[in-house]
Structure formats: structure tokens, C-alpha cells
Amino acid sequence: MDKLKTIVSVILVFAVVLCLSYCLLIEFAEHTVTSPDDDSIHVHFIDVGQGDCALIQSSHGNILIDAGTFDSRFDIVDYVDSLDVTTFEYAIFTHPHEDHIGAAKTLLKEYDVKNIIMPDAVHTTPTFQYTIESIEKENCEVYEAVAGDSYSVGDIRIDIFAPGSYYDTNDLNNMSVVCKVTYGEVSFLFTGDAEEESEDSMRYYGYDLDCDILKVAHHGSSTSSTPEFINAVSPEVAIVSAGLDNDYGHPHRETRQLFSTLGIKTYITYETGNVVIATNGKNYTIKTEK
């Protein structure tokens, strides 16, 4: 009987050890998903409600594109911290509206942001004023976004397609920075809140708009994403960053119908939560995190 008890005890201990080892392996596996190696990057479209915030994570440096809303600031910090990200080579603030720079002051304080790319557009809101003051306080290098300029972080290339130098600086949506981010053979187009006027201009000047993944302009508003522009972009995947039951009805029915007709796989953050795209520069995988 004593021998049987000893055998049972040994089996139980062994089972506990196996269970703990399995849990540790699962935890490690989940962690490695959010830590790109030298051959891959992860592009995070963070669910910030009715706003925009994306993070490009790579072993060569990180890039922030827009800073969500003021109310989402702590959610963004928690998300960035979960990735063990502490430094950004570039932060791109596409335009001065609160739903794109609302958390900028907080993020500039929390993280080492080396360079900022933003349009030559100003706003009268306290949010914009706080952002400018924070940029100056943190001694960030600032680059005016001008169509035709290019930047790089390791093997990641950033091409600026808008705004053009002739744009009306008072039209803040159309002053949005539009940039194509390319890694190997995979590309992303980030469009801020650019509307039809900006879209037409980019097509007129012949920029290489074709991409694999499109961050849909202006939260899916029908004032953006014209059929001509979307045909030029020809994305396989579209990401719409919008809040549930938002006051604007984003994304609009016309936009959703256009993407459906063209067979573009569409993710809306209020439905999917965060969208994370991992790519090695040849192919990509998509994961959602509600």
C-alpha cells in the first residue's frame, strides 16, 4: 500500500511539473509572437475607438503613426508597454485633429521619440498646443511632411505621397500625411483622414499607390476612398479604425459596399479589436485581438 502511495505521489508531482512546463512554453510562445526577429516586422493597428493609432515594430526600430484620442492614452501606453517598446525612431502625426494626436503628449513623455514627421498645418485646439509644447520639451527632431520625401528604418522604407506643397493648409483632413510603408515585397498605405481632393492629387502625380494593406482614410467616411483611388491602391486587406456607435456612422455604407464589391477583406476595429499583421517581407499573417 505504501509503495502504491509513493507511485501515485511521483505521478502527481510529474504531472504538475509537466503542466507548469506547458504553461511556461505557452507564455513564451505568446511573447515571441509580439517580438519580431531580424527578418520580420509587426504592424499593430491599435483599437483606440473613434481615432487612429498604428505601431510598426521591428528589431531595427519602431514607428508610431498617429496617437489616438486623449481618452485612449492609457490604453495605448498599456499596449505599447506590453510589447516592451521604449523607443520610436519616428512618430508620424498625420494631421492636427484630436482623434489622431490626442495621446501625443502622453506618448512623448513616456517614450523616447527621436524624430517626428508632420504636415505644415496648425490647429487652434488645446490638444494641438499641448502636442507642440511636448515636442519642444522633449527635443524631438521635426520634419515637415512633403510629398516625394522618403525615410527609412533599417529595411523599412517610408515614402510620403501627401500633402503636396500646394495644398490648402486650412483643409486639415486633406493636409493629412499619406505614406507608403514597404518591407521587402509587402507594403502598407497609411492615409490619415485624406479625402477625395488629396486622393485625386496623388493619382494625378502618378505615385505608386498599389499596396497589400490599406489603412482606410477618415475611418471609412464616404468623403474618402473614391472608387478611382481604391482601384489604384488595389489592396488585398483594408483596416478601418472606428469606434462602436460613433456619431459619424463610420464606416459609411458606401465604403463598405465598395470594398465588398471589390473583394477586399475588411477589418473594422470596433468589431475585431486590435489588428496585428506580421510579415517577413514576402508574405503576411493577420491576427485580431479583442
mmCIF file of C-alpha atoms in Angstrom:
data_model
loop_
_atom_site.group_PDB
_atom_site.id
_atom_site.type_symbol
_atom_site.label_atom_id
_atom_site.label_comp_id
_atom_site.label_asym_id
_atom_site.label_seq_id
_atom_site.Cartn_x
_atom_site.Cartn_y
_atom_site.Cartn_z
ATOM 1 C CA MET A 1 0.000 0.000 0.000
ATOM 2 C CA ASP A 2 2.826 2.376 0.932
ATOM 3 C CA LYS A 3 4.531 1.540 -2.352
ATOM 4 C CA LEU A 4 1.317 2.366 -4.237
ATOM 5 C CA LYS A 5 1.021 5.733 -2.459
ATOM 6 C CA THR A 6 4.628 6.526 -3.360
ATOM 7 C CA ILE A 7 3.994 5.721 -7.036
ATOM 8 C CA VAL A 8 0.839 7.873 -7.066
ATOM 9 C CA SER A 9 2.711 10.763 -5.427
ATOM 10 C CA VAL A 10 5.502 10.557 -8.006
ATOM 11 C CA ILE A 11 2.956 10.554 -10.856
ATOM 12 C CA LEU A 12 1.152 13.586 -9.395
ATOM 13 C CA VAL A 13 4.403 15.525 -8.992
ATOM 14 C CA PHE A 14 5.409 14.632 -12.552
ATOM 15 C CA ALA A 15 2.005 15.759 -13.840
ATOM 16 C CA VAL A 16 2.293 19.103 -12.028
ATOM 17 C CA VAL A 17 5.781 19.652 -13.451
ATOM 18 C CA LEU A 18 4.528 18.890 -16.959
ATOM 19 C CA CYS A 19 1.599 21.254 -16.528
ATOM 20 C CA LEU A 20 3.826 24.089 -15.306
ATOM 21 C CA SER A 21 6.298 23.482 -18.136
ATOM 22 C CA TYR A 22 3.483 23.575 -20.672
ATOM 23 C CA CYS A 23 2.153 26.855 -19.252
ATOM 24 C CA LEU A 24 5.611 28.389 -19.413
ATOM 25 C CA LEU A 25 6.000 27.263 -23.015
ATOM 26 C CA ILE A 26 2.632 28.770 -23.917
ATOM 27 C CA GLU A 27 3.549 32.049 -22.233
ATOM 28 C CA PHE A 28 6.874 32.116 -24.074
ATOM 29 C CA ALA A 29 5.193 31.324 -27.380
ATOM 30 C CA GLU A 30 2.703 34.151 -26.919
ATOM 31 C CA HIS A 31 5.512 36.545 -26.046
ATOM 32 C CA THR A 32 7.545 35.656 -29.126
ATOM 33 C CA VAL A 33 4.551 36.484 -31.325
ATOM 34 C CA THR A 34 4.905 40.142 -30.348
ATOM 35 C CA SER A 35 8.706 40.260 -30.653
ATOM 36 C CA PRO A 36 9.794 40.422 -34.295
ATOM 37 C CA ASP A 37 13.082 38.792 -35.215
ATOM 38 C CA ASP A 38 15.596 40.249 -37.644
ATOM 39 C CA ASP A 39 13.585 39.019 -40.614
ATOM 40 C CA SER A 40 10.104 40.245 -39.759
ATOM 41 C CA ILE A 41 8.096 43.258 -38.691
ATOM 42 C CA HIS A 42 4.777 43.507 -36.892
ATOM 43 C CA VAL A 43 2.275 46.229 -37.743
ATOM 44 C CA HIS A 44 -0.225 46.876 -34.952
ATOM 45 C CA PHE A 45 -3.476 48.700 -35.675
ATOM 46 C CA ILE A 46 -4.492 49.575 -32.120
ATOM 47 C CA ASP A 47 -8.165 49.805 -31.236
ATOM 48 C CA VAL A 48 -8.485 53.349 -29.882
ATOM 49 C CA GLY A 49 -12.172 53.846 -30.531
ATOM 50 C CA GLN A 50 -13.017 56.708 -32.878
ATOM 51 C CA GLY A 51 -9.430 57.561 -33.749
ATOM 52 C CA ASP A 52 -6.233 56.271 -35.347
ATOM 53 C CA CYS A 53 -3.091 54.733 -33.893
ATOM 54 C CA ALA A 54 -0.704 52.267 -35.527
ATOM 55 C CA LEU A 55 2.649 50.938 -34.406
ATOM 56 C CA ILE A 56 5.266 49.352 -36.639
ATOM 57 C CA GLN A 57 7.549 47.138 -34.583
ATOM 58 C CA SER A 58 10.867 45.804 -35.824
ATOM 59 C CA SER A 59 14.255 44.785 -34.487
ATOM 60 C CA HIS A 60 15.772 47.790 -36.287
ATOM 61 C CA GLY A 61 13.478 50.403 -34.753
ATOM 62 C CA ASN A 62 9.844 51.259 -34.171
ATOM 63 C CA ILE A 63 7.493 53.699 -35.889
ATOM 64 C CA LEU A 64 4.322 55.286 -34.496
ATOM 65 C CA ILE A 65 1.658 56.525 -36.893
ATOM 66 C CA ASP A 66 -0.867 58.766 -35.129
ATOM 67 C CA ALA A 67 -1.631 58.855 -31.417
ATOM 68 C CA GLY A 68 -5.303 58.077 -30.960
ATOM 69 C CA THR A 69 -7.611 60.109 -28.737
ATOM 70 C CA PHE A 70 -6.957 61.682 -25.361
ATOM 71 C CA ASP A 71 -9.303 59.173 -23.739
ATOM 72 C CA SER A 72 -7.359 56.253 -25.229
ATOM 73 C CA ARG A 73 -3.966 57.410 -23.914
ATOM 74 C CA PHE A 74 -3.661 54.865 -21.085
ATOM 75 C CA ASP A 75 -4.844 52.027 -23.317
ATOM 76 C CA ILE A 76 -2.137 52.907 -25.833
ATOM 77 C CA VAL A 77 0.537 53.062 -23.125
ATOM 78 C CA ASP A 78 -0.543 49.670 -21.775
ATOM 79 C CA TYR A 79 -0.423 48.193 -25.263
ATOM 80 C CA VAL A 80 2.995 49.658 -26.112
ATOM 81 C CA ASP A 81 4.398 48.539 -22.753
ATOM 82 C CA SER A 82 3.135 45.002 -23.379
ATOM 83 C CA LEU A 83 5.403 44.909 -26.446
ATOM 84 C CA ASP A 84 8.450 46.063 -24.435
ATOM 85 C CA VAL A 85 8.766 49.030 -26.784
ATOM 86 C CA THR A 86 10.523 52.041 -25.257
ATOM 87 C CA THR A 87 11.841 53.952 -28.283
ATOM 88 C CA PHE A 88 10.446 55.202 -31.580
ATOM 89 C CA GLU A 89 12.697 56.182 -34.458
ATOM 90 C CA TYR A 90 9.799 58.119 -35.973
ATOM 91 C CA ALA A 91 6.368 59.278 -34.925
ATOM 92 C CA ILE A 92 4.174 60.383 -37.812
ATOM 93 C CA PHE A 93 1.316 62.664 -36.769
ATOM 94 C CA THR A 94 -0.794 62.747 -39.908
ATOM 95 C CA HIS A 95 -2.726 65.925 -39.063
ATOM 96 C CA PRO A 96 -3.741 68.056 -36.049
ATOM 97 C CA HIS A 97 -7.185 66.629 -35.242
ATOM 98 C CA GLU A 98 -7.681 65.332 -31.691
ATOM 99 C CA ASP A 99 -8.552 61.793 -32.755
ATOM 100 C CA HIS A 100 -5.088 61.461 -34.303
ATOM 101 C CA ILE A 101 -2.893 63.317 -31.772
ATOM 102 C CA GLY A 102 -4.982 63.081 -28.600
ATOM 103 C CA ALA A 103 -2.452 60.926 -26.724
ATOM 104 C CA ALA A 104 0.641 62.560 -28.250
ATOM 105 C CA LYS A 105 1.576 64.497 -25.119
ATOM 106 C CA THR A 106 1.433 61.329 -23.006
ATOM 107 C CA LEU A 107 3.351 59.203 -25.503
ATOM 108 C CA LEU A 108 6.077 61.804 -25.984
ATOM 109 C CA LYS A 109 6.560 61.867 -22.228
ATOM 110 C CA GLU A 110 6.508 58.079 -21.751
ATOM 111 C CA TYR A 111 8.772 57.067 -24.642
ATOM 112 C CA ASP A 112 11.933 58.185 -26.372
ATOM 113 C CA VAL A 113 10.648 59.582 -29.681
ATOM 114 C CA LYS A 114 13.638 60.615 -31.770
ATOM 115 C CA ASN A 115 12.029 62.106 -34.887
ATOM 116 C CA ILE A 116 8.610 63.447 -35.801
ATOM 117 C CA ILE A 117 7.084 63.793 -39.253
ATOM 118 C CA MET A 118 4.051 66.067 -39.508
ATOM 119 C CA PRO A 119 2.425 68.402 -42.030
ATOM 120 C CA ASP A 120 2.747 72.163 -42.057
ATOM 121 C CA ALA A 121 -0.745 72.580 -40.627
ATOM 122 C CA VAL A 122 -1.866 74.141 -37.364
ATOM 123 C CA HIS A 123 -4.989 73.959 -35.261
ATOM 124 C CA THR A 124 -6.404 76.209 -32.548
ATOM 125 C CA THR A 125 -7.220 73.435 -30.071
ATOM 126 C CA PRO A 126 -5.511 72.901 -26.712
ATOM 127 C CA THR A 127 -4.659 69.353 -27.844
ATOM 128 C CA PHE A 128 -2.574 70.658 -30.735
ATOM 129 C CA GLN A 129 -0.922 73.266 -28.497
ATOM 130 C CA TYR A 130 -0.024 70.605 -25.901
ATOM 131 C CA THR A 131 1.432 68.438 -28.647
ATOM 132 C CA ILE A 132 3.679 71.225 -29.949
ATOM 133 C CA GLU A 133 4.816 72.099 -26.425
ATOM 134 C CA SER A 134 5.628 68.449 -25.723
ATOM 135 C CA ILE A 135 7.616 68.124 -28.947
ATOM 136 C CA GLU A 136 9.692 71.136 -27.953
ATOM 137 C CA LYS A 137 10.118 69.939 -24.376
ATOM 138 C CA GLU A 138 11.323 66.504 -25.444
ATOM 139 C CA ASN A 139 13.708 67.982 -28.055
ATOM 140 C CA CYS A 140 12.379 65.835 -30.881
ATOM 141 C CA GLU A 141 13.729 66.402 -34.372
ATOM 142 C CA VAL A 142 10.818 67.565 -36.540
ATOM 143 C CA TYR A 143 10.499 67.002 -40.289
ATOM 144 C CA GLU A 144 7.802 68.627 -42.381
ATOM 145 C CA ALA A 145 5.954 66.007 -44.399
ATOM 146 C CA VAL A 146 6.317 66.827 -48.093
ATOM 147 C CA ALA A 147 5.175 64.642 -50.970
ATOM 148 C CA GLY A 148 8.157 62.968 -52.613
ATOM 149 C CA ASP A 149 10.287 62.660 -49.478
ATOM 150 C CA SER A 150 11.456 59.269 -48.181
ATOM 151 C CA TYR A 151 12.690 57.927 -44.845
ATOM 152 C CA SER A 152 13.949 54.560 -43.677
ATOM 153 C CA VAL A 153 14.325 52.481 -40.540
ATOM 154 C CA GLY A 154 16.568 49.554 -41.299
ATOM 155 C CA ASP A 155 14.985 47.818 -44.282
ATOM 156 C CA ILE A 156 11.663 49.594 -43.779
ATOM 157 C CA ARG A 157 11.061 52.333 -46.328
ATOM 158 C CA ILE A 158 8.613 55.218 -45.794
ATOM 159 C CA ASP A 159 7.533 57.168 -48.876
ATOM 160 C CA ILE A 160 5.498 60.347 -48.414
ATOM 161 C CA PHE A 161 2.780 60.853 -51.040
ATOM 162 C CA ALA A 162 0.876 63.733 -49.440
ATOM 163 C CA PRO A 163 0.437 66.535 -48.634
ATOM 164 C CA GLY A 164 1.778 68.412 -51.614
ATOM 165 C CA SER A 165 3.384 71.823 -51.142
ATOM 166 C CA TYR A 166 0.415 73.439 -52.905
ATOM 167 C CA TYR A 167 -2.273 72.015 -50.566
ATOM 168 C CA ASP A 168 -4.584 74.344 -48.649
ATOM 169 C CA THR A 169 -3.142 74.290 -45.127
ATOM 170 C CA ASN A 170 -6.544 75.187 -43.666
ATOM 171 C CA ASP A 171 -8.084 71.974 -45.007
ATOM 172 C CA LEU A 172 -6.790 69.763 -42.215
ATOM 173 C CA ASN A 173 -8.153 66.438 -43.462
ATOM 174 C CA ASN A 174 -6.611 66.924 -46.899
ATOM 175 C CA MET A 175 -3.367 68.056 -45.258
ATOM 176 C CA SER A 176 -3.054 64.533 -43.861
ATOM 177 C CA VAL A 177 0.253 62.777 -44.289
ATOM 178 C CA VAL A 178 -0.218 59.835 -46.627
ATOM 179 C CA CYS A 179 2.684 57.417 -46.590
ATOM 180 C CA LYS A 180 3.530 54.047 -48.053
ATOM 181 C CA VAL A 181 5.482 51.753 -45.769
ATOM 182 C CA THR A 182 7.315 48.994 -47.606
ATOM 183 C CA TYR A 183 9.154 46.000 -46.199
ATOM 184 C CA GLY A 184 10.503 43.671 -48.835
ATOM 185 C CA GLU A 185 7.639 42.810 -51.168
ATOM 186 C CA VAL A 186 4.871 43.730 -48.698
ATOM 187 C CA SER A 187 3.504 47.268 -48.456
ATOM 188 C CA PHE A 188 1.068 49.272 -46.344
ATOM 189 C CA LEU A 189 -0.609 52.568 -47.214
ATOM 190 C CA PHE A 190 -1.482 54.879 -44.322
ATOM 191 C CA THR A 191 -3.878 57.645 -45.306
ATOM 192 C CA GLY A 192 -4.796 59.661 -42.206
ATOM 193 C CA ASP A 193 -8.052 61.478 -42.973
ATOM 194 C CA ALA A 194 -7.173 62.298 -46.605
ATOM 195 C CA GLU A 195 -10.260 62.943 -48.710
ATOM 196 C CA GLU A 196 -11.120 62.967 -52.400
ATOM 197 C CA GLU A 197 -9.066 66.071 -53.255
ATOM 198 C CA SER A 198 -5.890 64.551 -51.864
ATOM 199 C CA GLU A 199 -6.648 61.171 -53.411
ATOM 200 C CA ASP A 200 -7.111 62.755 -56.832
ATOM 201 C CA SER A 201 -3.850 64.657 -56.478
ATOM 202 C CA MET A 202 -1.876 61.532 -55.631
ATOM 203 C CA ARG A 203 -3.297 59.750 -58.655
ATOM 204 C CA TYR A 204 -2.628 62.749 -60.890
ATOM 205 C CA TYR A 205 1.048 62.871 -59.907
ATOM 206 C CA GLY A 206 1.441 59.154 -60.507
ATOM 207 C CA TYR A 207 2.546 57.935 -57.099
ATOM 208 C CA ASP A 208 2.850 54.182 -56.736
ATOM 209 C CA LEU A 209 -0.275 53.710 -54.613
ATOM 210 C CA ASP A 210 -0.523 49.943 -55.083
ATOM 211 C CA CYS A 211 -0.261 48.153 -51.754
ATOM 212 C CA ASP A 212 -1.205 44.968 -49.927
ATOM 213 C CA ILE A 213 -2.767 46.523 -46.818
ATOM 214 C CA LEU A 214 -4.658 49.827 -46.730
ATOM 215 C CA LYS A 215 -5.367 51.813 -43.574
ATOM 216 C CA VAL A 216 -8.650 53.260 -44.779
ATOM 217 C CA ALA A 217 -8.848 57.054 -44.799
ATOM 218 C CA HIS A 218 -11.064 59.029 -42.428
ATOM 219 C CA HIS A 219 -12.402 55.988 -40.567
ATOM 220 C CA GLY A 220 -14.227 54.765 -43.649
ATOM 221 C CA SER A 221 -16.008 58.023 -44.496
ATOM 222 C CA SER A 222 -17.671 58.314 -47.898
ATOM 223 C CA THR A 223 -15.766 61.599 -48.376
ATOM 224 C CA SER A 224 -12.689 59.413 -48.901
ATOM 225 C CA SER A 225 -11.963 56.091 -50.628
ATOM 226 C CA THR A 226 -13.298 57.002 -54.049
ATOM 227 C CA PRO A 227 -13.609 54.044 -56.446
ATOM 228 C CA GLU A 228 -10.849 55.511 -58.625
ATOM 229 C CA PHE A 229 -8.470 55.769 -55.679
ATOM 230 C CA ILE A 230 -9.226 52.314 -54.298
ATOM 231 C CA ASN A 231 -8.757 50.798 -57.753
ATOM 232 C CA ALA A 232 -5.346 52.485 -57.939
ATOM 233 C CA VAL A 233 -4.411 51.218 -54.482
ATOM 234 C CA SER A 234 -5.808 47.721 -55.184
ATOM 235 C CA PRO A 235 -5.359 46.414 -51.630
ATOM 236 C CA GLU A 236 -5.953 42.836 -50.527
ATOM 237 C CA VAL A 237 -6.817 43.969 -46.998
ATOM 238 C CA ALA A 238 -8.391 47.145 -45.588
ATOM 239 C CA ILE A 239 -8.229 48.264 -41.959
ATOM 240 C CA VAL A 240 -10.872 50.693 -40.682
ATOM 241 C CA SER A 241 -10.182 52.309 -37.317
ATOM 242 C CA ALA A 242 -13.511 53.439 -35.877
ATOM 243 C CA GLY A 243 -15.443 53.472 -32.620
ATOM 244 C CA LEU A 244 -18.597 51.482 -31.959
ATOM 245 C CA ASP A 245 -21.792 53.530 -32.463
ATOM 246 C CA ASN A 246 -19.744 56.631 -33.323
ATOM 247 C CA ASP A 247 -21.581 59.898 -34.060
ATOM 248 C CA TYR A 248 -20.500 59.908 -37.721
ATOM 249 C CA GLY A 249 -21.765 56.496 -38.770
ATOM 250 C CA HIS A 250 -18.247 55.415 -39.771
ATOM 251 C CA PRO A 251 -17.542 53.409 -41.762
ATOM 252 C CA HIS A 252 -20.171 54.603 -44.202
ATOM 253 C CA ARG A 253 -22.290 52.164 -46.154
ATOM 254 C CA GLU A 254 -20.845 53.331 -49.495
ATOM 255 C CA THR A 255 -17.310 52.498 -48.377
ATOM 256 C CA ARG A 256 -18.191 49.080 -47.013
ATOM 257 C CA GLN A 257 -20.118 48.246 -50.166
ATOM 258 C CA LEU A 258 -17.216 49.314 -52.394
ATOM 259 C CA PHE A 259 -14.761 47.091 -50.520
ATOM 260 C CA SER A 260 -17.203 44.191 -50.602
ATOM 261 C CA THR A 261 -17.758 44.579 -54.339
ATOM 262 C CA LEU A 262 -14.007 44.632 -54.972
ATOM 263 C CA GLY A 263 -13.425 41.589 -52.753
ATOM 264 C CA ILE A 264 -11.228 43.463 -50.262
ATOM 265 C CA LYS A 265 -11.032 41.755 -46.884
ATOM 266 C CA THR A 266 -12.030 44.427 -44.366
ATOM 267 C CA TYR A 267 -11.313 44.636 -40.649
ATOM 268 C CA ILE A 268 -13.106 47.227 -38.501
ATOM 269 C CA THR A 269 -11.520 47.759 -35.107
ATOM 270 C CA TYR A 270 -14.801 48.095 -33.204
ATOM 271 C CA GLU A 271 -15.611 44.574 -34.436
ATOM 272 C CA THR A 272 -12.200 42.922 -34.311
ATOM 273 C CA GLY A 273 -10.285 44.844 -31.676
ATOM 274 C CA ASN A 274 -6.574 45.274 -32.363
ATOM 275 C CA VAL A 275 -5.332 44.010 -35.722
ATOM 276 C CA VAL A 276 -1.737 42.740 -35.890
ATOM 277 C CA ILE A 277 -0.092 41.965 -39.215
ATOM 278 C CA ALA A 278 3.229 40.110 -39.206
ATOM 279 C CA THR A 279 5.336 39.971 -42.340
ATOM 280 C CA ASN A 280 8.739 38.668 -43.341
ATOM 281 C CA GLY A 281 8.673 40.845 -46.447
ATOM 282 C CA LYS A 282 7.342 38.074 -48.670
ATOM 283 C CA ASN A 283 4.009 37.082 -47.131
ATOM 284 C CA TYR A 284 1.969 38.137 -44.144
ATOM 285 C CA THR A 285 -0.364 36.820 -41.455
ATOM 286 C CA ILE A 286 -3.187 38.642 -39.695
ATOM 287 C CA LYS A 287 -4.249 38.248 -36.082
ATOM 288 C CA THR A 288 -7.029 40.070 -34.243
ATOM 289 C CA GLU A 289 -7.092 40.740 -30.514
ATOM 290 C CA LYS A 290 -10.427 41.696 -28.977
#
